[in-house]
Short mmCIF file of C-alpha atoms in Angstrom, two decimals:
data_model
loop_
_atom_site.label_atom_id
_atom_site.label_comp_id
_atom_site.label_asym_id
_atom_site.label_seq_id
_atom_site.Cartn_x
_atom_site.Cartn_y
_atom_site.Cartn_z
CA UNK O 1 0.03 0.02 0.01
CA UNK O 2 1.46 3.36 -1.05
CA UNK O 3 1.49 5.96 1.65
CA UNK O 4 2.64 9.57 1.61
CA UNK O 5 3.20 11.74 4.66
CA UNK O 6 3.87 15.45 4.66
CA UNK O 7 5.98 17.06 7.36
CA UNK O 8 7.21 20.54 8.13
CA UNK O 9 6.48 23.66 10.14
CA UNK O 10 2.88 24.62 10.63
CA UNK O 11 3.72 28.35 10.94
CA UNK O 12 5.91 30.44 8.70
CA UNK O 13 6.58 34.17 8.89
CA UNK O 14 5.81 36.40 5.89
CA UNK O 15 8.80 36.79 3.47
CA UNK O 16 10.39 33.64 4.76
CA UNK O 17 10.75 30.22 3.01
CA UNK O 18 8.22 27.42 3.41
CA UNK O 19 9.85 24.00 3.38
CA UNK O 20 7.87 20.77 3.37
CA UNK O 21 8.93 17.15 2.90
CA UNK O 22 6.85 14.22 1.68
CA UNK O 23 7.97 10.78 2.90
CA UNK O 24 6.91 7.88 0.64
CA UNK O 25 6.44 4.31 1.73
CA UNK O 26 5.17 1.32 -0.27
CA UNK O 27 6.77 2.63 -3.43
CA UNK O 28 10.11 4.06 -4.59
CA UNK O 29 10.32 7.66 -5.77
CA UNK O 30 12.67 6.25 -8.39
CA UNK O 31 9.81 4.28 -9.93
CA UNK O 32 8.05 5.53 -13.11
CA UNK O 33 5.76 8.18 -11.59
CA UNK O 34 5.57 11.89 -11.03
CA UNK O 35 5.51 13.20 -7.45
CA UNK O 36 3.62 16.40 -6.94
CA UNK O 37 2.27 19.06 -4.60
CA UNK O 38 -1.22 20.47 -4.43
CA UNK O 39 -2.53 23.14 -2.06
CA UNK O 40 -5.90 24.18 -0.76
CA UNK O 41 -6.47 27.54 1.00
CA UNK O 42 -8.98 27.26 3.86
CA UNK O 43 -12.48 26.89 2.50
CA UNK O 44 -11.31 27.05 -1.12
CA UNK O 45 -10.49 24.81 -4.00
CA UNK O 46 -7.47 22.86 -5.08
CA UNK O 47 -4.41 24.38 -6.74
CA UNK O 48 -1.66 22.39 -8.49
CA UNK O 49 1.77 23.64 -7.45
CA UNK O 50 4.10 21.36 -9.42
CA UNK O 51 5.32 17.86 -10.18
CA UNK O 52 8.69 16.17 -10.42
CA UNK O 53 9.40 13.11 -12.47
CA UNK O 54 11.57 10.31 -11.10
CA UNK O 55 14.37 11.48 -13.34
CA UNK O 56 14.42 14.80 -11.50
CA UNK O 57 12.69 16.89 -14.18
CA UNK O 58 10.31 19.33 -12.51
CA UNK O 59 7.32 21.20 -13.80
CA UNK O 60 5.66 24.12 -12.11
CA UNK O 61 2.47 26.15 -12.21
CA UNK O 62 3.28 29.24 -14.22
CA UNK O 63 1.75 31.47 -11.56
CA UNK O 64 4.03 30.06 -8.86
CA UNK O 65 7.11 29.08 -10.82
CA UNK O 66 9.28 32.00 -9.69
CA UNK O 67 8.91 31.03 -6.04
CA UNK O 68 8.86 27.21 -6.04
CA UNK O 69 11.45 24.42 -6.11
CA UNK O 70 10.57 20.76 -5.96
CA UNK O 71 13.36 18.15 -5.48
CA UNK O 72 13.91 14.50 -4.87
CA UNK O 73 15.91 12.75 -2.17
CA UNK O 74 16.28 9.19 -3.30
CA UNK O 75 18.39 8.19 -0.32
CA UNK O 76 15.46 8.91 1.99
CA UNK O 77 12.71 8.07 -0.45
CA UNK O 78 11.20 11.47 -0.11
CA UNK O 79 10.64 14.65 -2.05
CA UNK O 80 10.44 18.24 -0.98
CA UNK O 81 8.83 21.61 -1.67
CA UNK O 82 10.46 24.96 -1.12
CA UNK O 83 8.37 28.08 -1.43
CA UNK O 84 10.18 31.34 -1.07
CA UNK O 85 8.93 34.79 -0.03
CA UNK O 86 5.66 33.60 1.34
CA UNK O 87 2.74 35.85 2.15
CA UNK O 88 -0.61 35.34 3.90
CA UNK O 89 -2.05 34.24 0.56
CA UNK O 90 0.15 31.11 0.73
CA UNK O 91 -1.73 29.90 3.86
CA UNK O 92 -3.18 26.55 2.88
CA UNK O 93 -3.27 22.85 3.44
CA UNK O 94 -0.45 21.42 1.40
CA UNK O 95 -0.85 17.95 -0.04
CA UNK O 96 1.78 15.72 -1.62
CA UNK O 97 0.61 13.14 -4.12
CA UNK O 98 1.70 10.55 -6.66
CA UNK O 99 0.84 11.16 -10.32
CA UNK O 100 0.68 8.53 -13.01
CA UNK O 101 2.68 9.45 -16.15
CA UNK O 102 1.18 9.46 -19.63
CA UNK O 103 2.21 10.52 -23.14
CA UNK O 104 0.24 13.10 -25.03
CA UNK O 105 1.64 12.63 -28.52
CA UNK O 106 5.38 12.89 -27.71
CA UNK O 107 5.05 14.90 -24.49
CA UNK O 108 5.52 13.15 -21.23
CA UNK O 109 3.11 14.55 -18.57
CA UNK O 110 1.89 13.92 -15.09
CA UNK O 111 -1.54 12.35 -15.05
CA UNK O 112 -4.14 11.85 -12.30
CA UNK O 113 -3.12 11.86 -8.67
CA UNK O 114 -3.83 8.37 -7.38
CA UNK O 115 -2.24 8.51 -3.88
CA UNK O 116 -2.28 11.46 -1.54
CA UNK O 117 -0.84 12.42 1.78
CA UNK O 118 -3.22 13.49 4.55
CA UNK O 119 -2.21 17.14 4.13
CA UNK O 120 -0.47 19.65 6.36
CA UNK O 121 -1.83 23.07 7.27
CA UNK O 122 0.73 25.82 6.86
CA UNK O 123 -0.15 29.25 8.19
CA UNK O 124 1.80 32.33 7.09
CA UNK O 125 1.66 34.86 9.89
CA UNK O 126 4.02 37.02 11.95
CA UNK B 1 -3.71 28.32 -19.37
CA UNK B 2 -6.79 26.07 -19.52
CA UNK B 3 -9.59 27.05 -17.17
CA UNK B 4 -12.04 24.50 -15.68
CA UNK B 5 -15.62 25.48 -14.87
CA UNK B 6 -17.84 23.17 -12.82
CA UNK B 7 -21.61 23.39 -12.32
CA UNK B 8 -23.62 23.39 -10.23
CA UNK B 9 -21.50 24.66 -7.32
CA UNK B 10 -23.91 23.01 -4.91
CA UNK B 11 -26.53 20.43 -5.19
CA UNK B 12 -28.83 18.64 -2.76
CA UNK B 13 -30.22 15.24 -3.60
CA UNK B 14 -31.91 12.27 -1.95
CA UNK B 15 -30.57 8.77 -1.45
CA UNK B 16 -31.20 6.78 -4.63
CA UNK B 17 -31.22 9.82 -6.91
CA UNK B 18 -29.22 10.06 -10.11
CA UNK B 19 -26.81 13.00 -9.74
CA UNK B 20 -25.08 14.76 -12.63
CA UNK B 21 -22.10 17.11 -12.27
CA UNK B 22 -20.73 19.02 -15.23
CA UNK B 23 -17.26 20.25 -16.02
CA UNK B 24 -16.22 22.49 -18.89
CA UNK B 25 -12.72 23.20 -20.15
CA UNK B 26 -11.87 26.51 -21.78
CA UNK B 27 -10.22 24.60 -24.66
CA UNK B 28 -10.04 21.01 -25.73
CA UNK B 29 -8.23 18.68 -23.36
CA UNK B 30 -9.04 15.52 -25.32
CA UNK B 31 -9.94 13.08 -22.52
CA UNK B 32 -7.24 14.05 -20.03
CA UNK B 33 -9.70 14.58 -17.28
CA UNK B 34 -10.05 13.19 -13.71
CA UNK B 35 -12.69 13.39 -11.08
CA UNK B 36 -12.11 13.41 -7.37
CA UNK B 37 -14.23 13.28 -4.19
CA UNK B 38 -13.13 15.18 -1.12
CA UNK B 39 -14.68 14.84 2.32
CA UNK B 40 -14.16 17.39 5.08
CA UNK B 41 -10.64 17.37 6.54
CA UNK B 42 -9.47 14.68 4.06
CA UNK B 43 -7.40 14.50 0.99
CA UNK B 44 -9.15 14.15 -2.40
CA UNK B 45 -9.82 10.61 -3.63
CA UNK B 46 -9.47 9.71 -7.28
CA UNK B 47 -12.68 8.37 -8.76
CA UNK B 48 -12.40 8.61 -12.57
CA UNK B 49 -9.48 9.15 -14.87
CA UNK B 50 -9.16 9.65 -18.61
CA UNK B 51 -12.75 11.03 -18.51
CA UNK B 52 -14.43 7.72 -18.21
CA UNK B 53 -12.10 5.12 -16.59
CA UNK B 54 -13.17 3.96 -13.09
CA UNK B 55 -10.31 3.92 -10.60
CA UNK B 56 -9.85 0.54 -8.87
CA UNK B 57 -11.98 0.09 -5.79
CA UNK B 58 -14.40 2.86 -6.69
CA UNK B 59 -18.10 1.75 -6.73
CA UNK B 60 -19.58 1.27 -10.19
CA UNK B 61 -22.38 3.82 -9.39
CA UNK B 62 -19.79 6.43 -10.34
CA UNK B 63 -19.35 7.03 -14.08
CA UNK B 64 -17.77 9.65 -16.27
CA UNK B 65 -18.20 10.73 -19.84
CA UNK B 66 -17.20 13.38 -22.27
CA UNK B 67 -14.24 14.55 -24.37
CA UNK B 68 -12.90 17.80 -25.78
CA UNK B 69 -14.41 20.49 -23.55
CA UNK B 70 -17.53 18.97 -22.02
CA UNK B 71 -17.43 16.34 -19.27
CA UNK B 72 -19.91 14.82 -16.87
CA UNK B 73 -19.73 12.84 -13.64
CA UNK B 74 -22.83 10.76 -12.88
CA UNK B 75 -23.67 9.07 -9.64
CA UNK B 76 -26.39 6.52 -10.30
CA UNK B 77 -28.22 5.73 -7.05
CA UNK B 78 -26.77 8.30 -4.63
CA UNK B 79 -25.63 6.76 -1.30
CA UNK B 80 -25.39 8.50 2.09
CA UNK B 81 -21.55 8.15 1.92
CA UNK B 82 -21.42 10.13 -1.31
CA UNK B 83 -21.65 13.54 0.33
CA UNK B 84 -18.64 15.77 -0.18
CA UNK B 85 -17.11 18.09 -2.74
CA UNK B 86 -16.37 16.75 -6.18
CA UNK B 87 -13.57 18.28 -8.34
CA UNK B 88 -12.75 17.80 -11.96
CA UNK B 89 -9.11 18.20 -12.94
CA UNK B 90 -7.50 18.56 -16.37
CA UNK B 91 -4.02 17.09 -16.38
CA UNK B 92 -2.50 18.61 -19.49
CA UNK B 93 0.75 20.49 -19.45
CA UNK B 94 -0.37 22.68 -16.47
CA UNK B 95 -2.92 20.79 -14.45
CA UNK B 96 -5.84 22.72 -13.12
CA UNK B 97 -8.83 21.83 -10.95
CA UNK B 98 -12.42 22.99 -11.33
CA UNK B 99 -14.02 25.01 -8.53
CA UNK B 100 -15.82 22.06 -7.02
CA UNK B 101 -19.40 20.88 -6.55
CA UNK B 102 -20.68 20.40 -3.05
CA UNK B 103 -23.02 17.43 -2.91
CA UNK B 104 -25.36 17.38 0.05
CA UNK B 105 -27.68 14.54 0.98
CA UNK B 106 -31.28 15.63 1.64
#
């Protein structure tokens, strides 16, 4: 059974960097999947942040790209999210998830998210 | 950037009803569409992928259809456990979710 578990601080100050880790069990992050992050502001809908393929190639939401880095740590079977210069608008539940790859013509893309972590609430406040 | 519009935003139905949720893409996404169910305080759960393929372990009362820009999720015979918010998601180059449909049980 694949399981994902987010960890990190629940409170971050404005202008600082938000760092989260997703520990994966029951699968290897080196297997043929994408690993991604999705967030949900309180009471609102879901927003895709980005994905990283097992090769290390990362893809980001255009609206967040300038502030986000997703990376893999194969030695610990986990992947991470770094979000710089956060503001109150970045307050959300952050989910990590596994995404099945697919090919659209010749483009490799991340598909549906089939396994999710339980989510971690991160509040940006001084 | 492909926008996803879901409707209705809220619906109330009785146990046993047939429920239809619609999702529209701002441009064609072929059939690269998924549906999720989310319950309060929980992560979303994948129900349907590739517009009409049922995810393993999901009850057969859930079905999906559509291609291009118009998609539908149907629950045939609503059950008490089916309450929650349903999201469509296009998973093209830049994935995006619809705004959600809150399904309430009468």
